């Protein structure tokens, strides 16, 4: 017999606080936590959770576990958080681009799907397509009432370019230990590219207020491109959209980048097993089974039936969607929020493109946070 108690407060912080209090009190109230990834990660230094690699019947090599569990979220043979297809928000929340096919044809943008499949869908190409697409509505005021090539939301949507451009916050050093590698050879160029997109590109409307006007402009046919989560395709707004639309991955930084990459909005969940769990073999068996079944039934239902058959309107979009889902990145530095998880969002909100200055203010604290997290791993 299995007794399941569901506790929902509607608040990520309350869930993390509830889990922390019950585990520290030694209370065996639950065997598995499915919590918002950043809030759950913020509690790992309190030594609340077990190592997934010590849990019987868990196999990260199986396709229902995201490959990042082993590639990016494991250190020294240990993983505190894990993400599988049981975390359906981690599948549906990946970032991508939607485009109005009718408008793209009117502006003679060519075969965008072929660009992707040929490996030529880069930011420079996106910029080339949208930079001169601007039509004032007649009041001589540049605002959300005009027509643009692209409307860009702020927040996590902006942060996603960091991973799309293959510049993660953390990577493993020669000893396999996570190290902050954000300050790469191309980071200044990345920041300036995003800054120019937001502030200096005539054909881009930057929604810096977070009012959701960027997506609404797409539905109003005031913009050709919209960046959003893949689950936007399941909404009534896009389902009932009069014009034909297509889907594209996040662009590469340049053609030298080998793969298209994307990340998931911070609302997604992760899995953790509390140290109070008394039957880890049972939990491992159940989690593995649920993850497998989610991969076999839930994900196909959500994407192959809902997206592929009903909402996405051409075979190319289906192929593109597979590229998007198969290239999701979970960065150790983002998941465990070393201090740079929101760097692009924060800098653009400030109207700041001086990466070196921003980094110098934050890197000491970020390294301290990373040391705390690594210490938690070492004590497992």
Short mmCIF file of C-alpha atoms in Angstrom, two decimals:
data_model
loop_
_atom_site.label_atom_id
_atom_site.label_comp_id
_atom_site.label_asym_id
_atom_site.label_seq_id
_atom_site.Cartn_x
_atom_site.Cartn_y
_atom_site.Cartn_z
CA UNK A 1 0.00 0.00 0.00
CA UNK A 2 1.22 3.47 -0.86
CA UNK A 3 -0.02 6.55 0.97
CA UNK A 4 0.48 9.74 -1.04
CA UNK A 5 -0.06 13.18 0.43
CA UNK A 6 -0.08 16.15 -1.92
CA UNK A 7 0.80 19.52 -0.43
CA UNK A 8 0.28 22.56 -2.65
CA UNK A 9 0.77 26.11 -1.46
CA UNK A 10 1.20 27.86 -4.80
CA UNK A 11 4.52 29.26 -3.60
CA UNK A 12 7.94 27.81 -4.51
CA UNK A 13 9.56 29.22 -1.37
CA UNK A 14 6.91 27.78 0.93
CA UNK A 15 7.40 24.33 -0.57
CA UNK A 16 11.19 24.53 -0.05
CA UNK A 17 10.73 25.81 3.51
CA UNK A 18 8.24 23.05 4.30
CA UNK A 19 10.59 20.38 2.97
CA UNK A 20 13.55 21.84 4.88
CA UNK A 21 11.71 22.00 8.22
CA UNK A 22 10.33 18.48 8.03
CA UNK A 23 13.64 16.91 6.97
CA UNK A 24 15.68 18.76 9.61
CA UNK A 25 13.14 17.70 12.20
CA UNK A 26 13.78 14.08 11.21
CA UNK A 27 10.16 13.64 10.20
CA UNK A 28 9.58 10.95 7.60
CA UNK A 29 6.65 12.73 5.95
CA UNK A 30 7.57 12.19 2.31
CA UNK A 31 9.97 10.09 0.27
CA UNK A 32 10.37 12.25 -2.81
CA UNK A 33 10.47 15.99 -3.37
CA UNK A 34 9.49 17.38 -6.76
CA UNK A 35 10.30 21.02 -6.22
CA UNK A 36 11.05 24.13 -8.25
CA UNK A 37 14.64 23.67 -9.31
CA UNK A 38 16.26 26.86 -7.99
CA UNK A 39 14.43 26.87 -4.65
CA UNK A 40 15.21 23.20 -4.10
CA UNK A 41 18.85 23.76 -5.03
CA UNK A 42 19.06 26.66 -2.58
CA UNK A 43 18.64 24.20 0.30
CA UNK A 44 21.29 21.60 -0.64
CA UNK A 45 23.97 23.09 1.61
CA UNK A 46 21.78 22.08 4.58
CA UNK A 47 22.53 18.42 3.86
CA UNK A 48 18.91 17.45 3.36
CA UNK A 49 19.09 15.01 0.45
CA UNK A 50 20.64 11.74 -0.64
CA UNK A 51 22.95 10.98 -3.54
CA UNK A 52 20.98 9.74 -6.56
CA UNK A 53 23.84 7.41 -7.46
CA UNK A 54 23.27 5.56 -4.16
CA UNK A 55 19.63 4.93 -4.96
CA UNK A 56 18.84 1.45 -6.18
CA UNK A 57 17.31 0.97 -9.66
CA UNK A 58 18.12 4.49 -10.91
CA UNK A 59 19.86 4.47 -14.29
CA UNK A 60 20.79 7.87 -15.73
CA UNK A 61 21.76 6.17 -18.99
CA UNK A 62 18.11 5.56 -19.80
CA UNK A 63 16.43 7.97 -22.25
CA UNK A 64 13.85 9.15 -19.72
CA UNK A 65 16.63 10.89 -17.79
CA UNK A 66 18.04 14.08 -19.31
CA UNK A 67 21.66 13.50 -20.28
CA UNK A 68 22.65 16.58 -18.28
CA UNK A 69 22.19 14.54 -15.08
CA UNK A 70 25.45 12.77 -15.83
CA UNK A 71 27.10 15.44 -17.98
CA UNK A 72 26.39 18.61 -16.03
CA UNK A 73 24.74 17.91 -12.66
CA UNK A 74 27.07 15.17 -11.42
CA UNK A 75 30.22 15.83 -9.43
CA UNK A 76 32.54 13.14 -8.06
CA UNK A 77 30.00 10.43 -8.77
CA UNK A 78 27.28 12.28 -6.90
CA UNK A 79 24.07 14.04 -7.88
CA UNK A 80 21.78 15.75 -5.38
CA UNK A 81 19.16 16.89 -7.87
CA UNK A 82 18.04 14.96 -10.93
CA UNK A 83 15.71 15.71 -13.82
CA UNK A 84 13.71 13.18 -15.81
CA UNK A 85 10.65 13.21 -18.03
CA UNK A 86 8.68 12.91 -14.81
CA UNK A 87 9.51 16.63 -14.55
CA UNK A 88 7.24 17.43 -17.48
CA UNK A 89 7.79 21.18 -17.02
CA UNK A 90 11.44 20.58 -17.91
CA UNK A 91 10.28 19.21 -21.26
CA UNK A 92 7.59 21.75 -22.05
CA UNK A 93 9.44 24.83 -20.81
CA UNK A 94 12.38 24.79 -23.23
CA UNK A 95 13.00 28.04 -25.08
CA UNK A 96 12.56 28.36 -28.83
CA UNK A 97 11.34 30.76 -31.51
CA UNK A 98 7.94 30.94 -33.15
CA UNK A 99 7.53 32.80 -36.42
CA UNK A 100 4.58 34.00 -38.47
CA UNK A 101 5.01 32.14 -41.75
CA UNK A 102 2.72 34.48 -43.69
CA UNK A 103 4.70 37.56 -42.64
CA UNK A 104 8.04 35.82 -43.17
CA UNK A 105 6.97 35.03 -46.72
CA UNK A 106 5.83 38.63 -47.28
CA UNK A 107 9.28 39.85 -46.22
CA UNK A 108 10.99 37.23 -48.41
CA UNK A 109 12.90 35.60 -45.56
CA UNK A 110 13.41 32.36 -47.44
CA UNK A 111 13.39 28.80 -46.10
CA UNK A 112 14.06 29.21 -42.37
CA UNK A 113 13.82 25.47 -41.73
CA UNK A 114 16.60 24.80 -44.23
CA UNK A 115 18.76 27.35 -42.42
CA UNK A 116 18.33 25.34 -39.23
CA UNK A 117 18.92 21.95 -40.80
CA UNK A 118 22.00 23.26 -42.65
CA UNK A 119 23.45 24.56 -39.36
CA UNK A 120 23.23 28.18 -40.50
CA UNK A 121 20.55 29.47 -38.10
CA UNK A 122 22.74 31.92 -36.14
CA UNK A 123 22.12 35.16 -34.30
CA UNK A 124 23.73 37.12 -37.15
CA UNK A 125 21.20 35.56 -39.53
CA UNK A 126 18.31 36.40 -37.21
CA UNK A 127 19.57 39.95 -36.88
CA UNK A 128 19.95 40.24 -40.65
CA UNK A 129 16.32 39.22 -41.09
CA UNK A 130 14.76 41.53 -38.49
CA UNK A 131 17.02 44.57 -38.08
CA UNK A 132 15.33 46.71 -40.74
CA UNK A 133 11.76 45.50 -40.23
CA UNK A 134 10.02 48.40 -38.51
CA UNK A 135 6.82 50.25 -39.38
CA UNK A 136 5.53 53.12 -37.24
CA UNK A 137 1.77 53.14 -36.67
CA UNK A 138 1.60 56.81 -37.62
CA UNK A 139 2.03 58.54 -34.27
CA UNK A 140 5.85 58.92 -34.56
CA UNK A 141 6.30 57.20 -31.19
CA UNK A 142 8.38 54.01 -31.03
CA UNK A 143 6.38 51.67 -28.79
CA UNK A 144 4.46 48.41 -28.63
CA UNK A 145 1.84 49.76 -31.03
CA UNK A 146 4.24 49.62 -33.98
CA UNK A 147 5.28 46.72 -36.23
CA UNK A 148 8.68 45.02 -35.73
CA UNK A 149 10.65 42.11 -37.03
CA UNK A 150 10.89 40.71 -33.52
CA UNK A 151 9.66 41.44 -30.01
CA UNK A 152 11.96 40.33 -27.17
CA UNK A 153 10.75 39.61 -23.65
CA UNK A 154 12.94 40.22 -20.62
CA UNK A 155 13.59 37.90 -17.68
CA UNK A 156 14.63 34.29 -18.16
CA UNK A 157 13.94 34.62 -21.86
CA UNK A 158 17.00 36.88 -22.06
CA UNK A 159 19.10 34.61 -19.88
CA UNK A 160 18.44 31.75 -22.28
CA UNK A 161 20.76 33.27 -24.90
CA UNK A 162 23.74 32.48 -22.66
CA UNK A 163 23.17 28.75 -23.10
CA UNK A 164 21.94 29.04 -26.68
CA UNK A 165 25.30 30.65 -27.44
CA UNK A 166 27.12 27.78 -25.67
CA UNK A 167 28.56 29.83 -22.82
CA UNK A 168 27.55 28.05 -19.60
CA UNK A 169 28.18 29.46 -16.15
CA UNK A 170 29.98 26.33 -14.94
CA UNK A 171 31.85 23.48 -16.56
CA UNK A 172 33.98 20.74 -15.04
CA UNK A 173 37.70 21.38 -14.65
CA UNK A 174 40.45 18.84 -15.30
CA UNK A 175 39.66 17.12 -11.99
CA UNK A 176 35.95 16.92 -12.74
CA UNK A 177 35.07 19.64 -10.26
CA UNK A 178 32.53 22.32 -11.30
CA UNK A 179 34.27 25.63 -11.95
CA UNK A 180 32.91 29.01 -12.97
CA UNK A 181 33.80 29.43 -16.63
CA UNK A 182 31.34 32.17 -17.51
CA UNK A 183 34.17 34.58 -18.32
CA UNK A 184 35.01 33.07 -21.69
CA UNK A 185 36.75 34.51 -24.73
CA UNK A 186 33.40 35.35 -26.30
CA UNK A 187 31.38 36.55 -23.30
CA UNK A 188 31.96 40.26 -24.00
CA UNK A 189 30.78 39.72 -27.55
CA UNK A 190 27.71 37.80 -26.31
CA UNK A 191 26.72 40.53 -23.87
CA UNK A 192 27.20 43.26 -26.48
CA UNK A 193 25.21 41.24 -29.01
CA UNK A 194 22.24 40.93 -26.64
CA UNK A 195 22.56 44.58 -25.58
CA UNK A 196 22.50 45.73 -29.21
CA UNK A 197 19.50 43.51 -29.87
CA UNK A 198 17.60 45.11 -26.99
CA UNK A 199 18.68 48.73 -27.32
CA UNK A 200 20.18 49.41 -30.73
CA UNK A 201 18.27 47.32 -33.27
CA UNK A 202 15.53 49.17 -35.11
CA UNK A 203 13.61 46.00 -35.93
CA UNK A 204 13.47 44.67 -32.34
CA UNK A 205 11.04 45.76 -29.64
CA UNK A 206 12.46 45.04 -26.18
CA UNK A 207 9.73 44.56 -23.59
CA UNK A 208 11.79 45.61 -20.56
CA UNK A 209 8.71 46.09 -18.35
CA UNK A 210 7.77 42.42 -18.36
CA UNK A 211 4.20 43.30 -19.33
CA UNK A 212 3.93 40.36 -21.75
CA UNK A 213 3.45 42.80 -24.61
CA UNK A 214 6.12 40.95 -26.60
CA UNK A 215 4.00 37.82 -26.97
CA UNK A 216 0.79 39.78 -27.40
CA UNK A 217 2.37 41.69 -30.28
CA UNK A 218 2.97 38.37 -32.02
CA UNK A 219 -0.69 37.45 -31.67
CA UNK A 220 -1.63 40.92 -32.93
CA UNK A 221 0.52 40.25 -36.02
CA UNK A 222 2.80 43.17 -35.10
CA UNK A 223 5.95 41.07 -35.15
CA UNK A 224 7.32 38.21 -37.22
CA UNK A 225 9.31 36.42 -34.51
CA UNK A 226 8.45 35.56 -30.92
CA UNK A 227 10.75 33.85 -28.43
CA UNK A 228 8.87 31.73 -25.89
CA UNK A 229 8.66 28.35 -24.20
CA UNK A 230 7.73 25.38 -26.35
CA UNK A 231 4.55 24.92 -24.31
CA UNK A 232 3.24 28.14 -25.85
CA UNK A 233 2.21 25.92 -28.76
CA UNK A 234 -0.44 24.30 -26.55
CA UNK A 235 -2.16 27.56 -25.60
CA UNK A 236 -5.49 28.62 -27.02
CA UNK A 237 -3.92 31.83 -28.32
CA UNK A 238 -1.52 30.04 -30.62
CA UNK A 239 -3.90 27.21 -31.41
CA UNK A 240 -6.49 29.73 -32.59
CA UNK A 241 -3.95 31.94 -34.33
CA UNK A 242 -5.30 32.84 -37.77
CA UNK A 243 -1.96 32.96 -39.59
CA UNK A 244 0.24 29.95 -40.19
CA UNK A 245 3.24 29.70 -37.88
CA UNK A 246 6.46 27.76 -37.58
CA UNK A 247 8.94 26.85 -34.86
CA UNK A 248 12.72 27.26 -34.71
CA UNK A 249 15.41 26.49 -32.13
CA UNK A 250 17.29 29.22 -30.35
CA UNK A 251 19.95 30.43 -32.81
CA UNK A 252 23.61 29.49 -32.51
CA UNK A 253 26.12 32.19 -31.67
CA UNK A 254 27.86 31.54 -34.98
CA UNK A 255 28.39 28.71 -37.45
CA UNK A 256 31.45 27.49 -35.54
CA UNK A 257 29.11 26.31 -32.78
CA UNK A 258 28.48 22.60 -33.35
CA UNK A 259 24.97 22.21 -31.96
CA UNK A 260 21.84 24.21 -31.28
CA UNK A 261 21.31 24.48 -27.55
CA UNK A 262 18.55 25.66 -25.31
CA UNK A 263 17.67 25.91 -21.63
CA UNK A 264 14.45 25.67 -19.65
CA UNK A 265 12.69 28.51 -17.88
CA UNK A 266 13.35 28.56 -14.13
CA UNK A 267 9.82 27.41 -13.29
CA UNK A 268 10.67 23.78 -13.99
CA UNK A 269 11.02 21.14 -11.27
CA UNK A 270 13.76 18.77 -10.15
CA UNK A 271 13.78 15.57 -8.09
CA UNK A 272 15.39 15.08 -4.68
CA UNK A 273 15.20 12.29 -2.11
CA UNK A 274 15.19 13.42 1.56
CA UNK A 275 17.71 11.86 3.90
CA UNK A 276 14.78 10.78 6.09
CA UNK A 277 13.65 8.30 3.42
CA UNK A 278 13.60 4.80 4.94
CA UNK A 279 13.09 2.71 1.81
CA UNK A 280 15.30 4.04 -0.96
CA UNK A 281 14.98 0.86 -3.03
CA UNK A 282 11.22 1.35 -3.19
CA UNK A 283 11.59 5.04 -4.10
CA UNK A 284 14.18 4.29 -6.76
CA UNK A 285 11.95 1.66 -8.30
CA UNK A 286 8.93 3.97 -8.34
CA UNK A 287 10.82 7.01 -9.67
CA UNK A 288 12.46 4.98 -12.42
CA UNK A 289 9.11 3.46 -13.39
CA UNK A 290 7.26 6.79 -13.33
CA UNK A 291 10.02 8.49 -15.32
CA UNK A 292 9.99 5.73 -17.91
CA UNK A 293 6.22 5.81 -18.19
CA UNK A 294 6.25 9.61 -18.48
CA UNK A 295 8.77 9.33 -21.30
CA UNK A 296 6.67 6.66 -23.00
CA UNK A 297 3.22 8.20 -22.58
CA UNK A 298 3.13 11.74 -21.14
CA UNK A 299 5.79 13.34 -23.33
CA UNK A 300 4.47 11.74 -26.54
CA UNK A 301 0.94 12.74 -25.59
CA UNK A 302 1.98 16.32 -24.93
CA UNK A 303 4.19 16.74 -27.97
CA UNK A 304 3.42 14.10 -30.56
CA UNK A 305 -0.36 14.30 -30.19
CA UNK A 306 -0.95 17.85 -28.95
CA UNK A 307 1.91 19.67 -30.63
CA UNK A 308 2.80 17.60 -33.65
CA UNK A 309 -0.66 16.58 -34.78
CA UNK A 310 -2.97 19.35 -33.68
CA UNK A 311 -0.98 22.52 -33.24
CA UNK A 312 2.18 22.38 -35.32
CA UNK A 313 1.17 22.60 -38.92
CA UNK A 314 4.00 21.17 -40.99
CA UNK A 315 6.42 18.25 -40.95
CA UNK A 316 9.47 20.50 -40.75
CA UNK A 317 8.30 21.94 -37.42
CA UNK A 318 8.13 18.41 -36.02
CA UNK A 319 11.75 17.78 -36.99
CA UNK A 320 12.81 21.11 -35.55
CA UNK A 321 11.01 20.35 -32.31
CA UNK A 322 13.04 17.18 -31.89
CA UNK A 323 16.23 19.21 -32.30
CA UNK A 324 15.05 21.56 -29.56
CA UNK A 325 14.08 18.86 -27.05
CA UNK A 326 17.22 16.78 -27.64
CA UNK A 327 19.55 19.71 -26.93
CA UNK A 328 18.34 20.92 -23.54
CA UNK A 329 21.15 22.04 -21.21
CA UNK A 330 20.99 22.05 -17.40
CA UNK A 331 23.98 24.07 -16.19
CA UNK A 332 25.41 23.29 -12.73
CA UNK A 333 25.99 27.01 -12.23
CA UNK A 334 22.39 27.87 -13.09
CA UNK A 335 20.63 25.04 -11.29
CA UNK A 336 22.58 25.69 -8.08
CA UNK A 337 22.42 29.47 -8.62
CA UNK A 338 26.03 30.39 -7.96
CA UNK A 339 25.12 34.04 -8.44
CA UNK A 340 25.19 34.37 -12.21
CA UNK A 341 21.94 32.59 -13.09
CA UNK A 342 20.24 35.89 -13.94
CA UNK A 343 23.22 37.83 -15.24
CA UNK A 344 21.90 38.69 -18.72
CA UNK A 345 18.48 39.60 -17.40
CA UNK A 346 20.02 41.83 -14.71
CA UNK A 347 22.45 43.56 -17.04
CA UNK A 348 19.81 44.31 -19.65
CA UNK A 349 17.43 45.63 -17.00
CA UNK A 350 20.20 48.04 -15.96
CA UNK A 351 20.94 48.91 -19.59
CA UNK A 352 24.47 47.72 -18.87
CA UNK A 353 26.77 46.05 -21.40
CA UNK A 354 29.98 46.18 -19.33
CA UNK A 355 30.43 42.53 -18.49
CA UNK A 356 33.85 42.91 -16.89
CA UNK A 357 32.56 45.46 -14.39
CA UNK A 358 29.49 43.38 -13.52
CA UNK A 359 31.57 40.22 -13.19
CA UNK A 360 34.11 41.85 -10.90
CA UNK A 361 31.31 42.86 -8.53
CA UNK A 362 29.82 39.39 -8.40
CA UNK A 363 32.51 36.78 -8.88
CA UNK A 364 33.81 36.62 -5.28
CA UNK A 365 30.35 35.88 -3.93
CA UNK A 366 29.71 33.42 -6.77
CA UNK A 367 32.87 31.47 -6.00
CA UNK A 368 31.92 31.36 -2.32
CA UNK A 369 28.48 29.98 -3.19
CA UNK A 370 30.04 27.37 -5.47
CA UNK A 371 32.40 26.26 -2.71
CA UNK A 372 29.43 25.80 -0.37
CA UNK A 373 27.65 23.66 -2.93
CA UNK A 374 30.74 21.55 -3.64
CA UNK A 375 31.20 21.08 0.10
CA UNK A 376 27.65 19.74 0.31
CA UNK A 377 28.49 17.23 -2.44
CA UNK A 378 31.71 16.22 -0.72
CA UNK A 379 29.84 15.47 2.51
CA UNK A 380 27.38 13.10 0.86
#
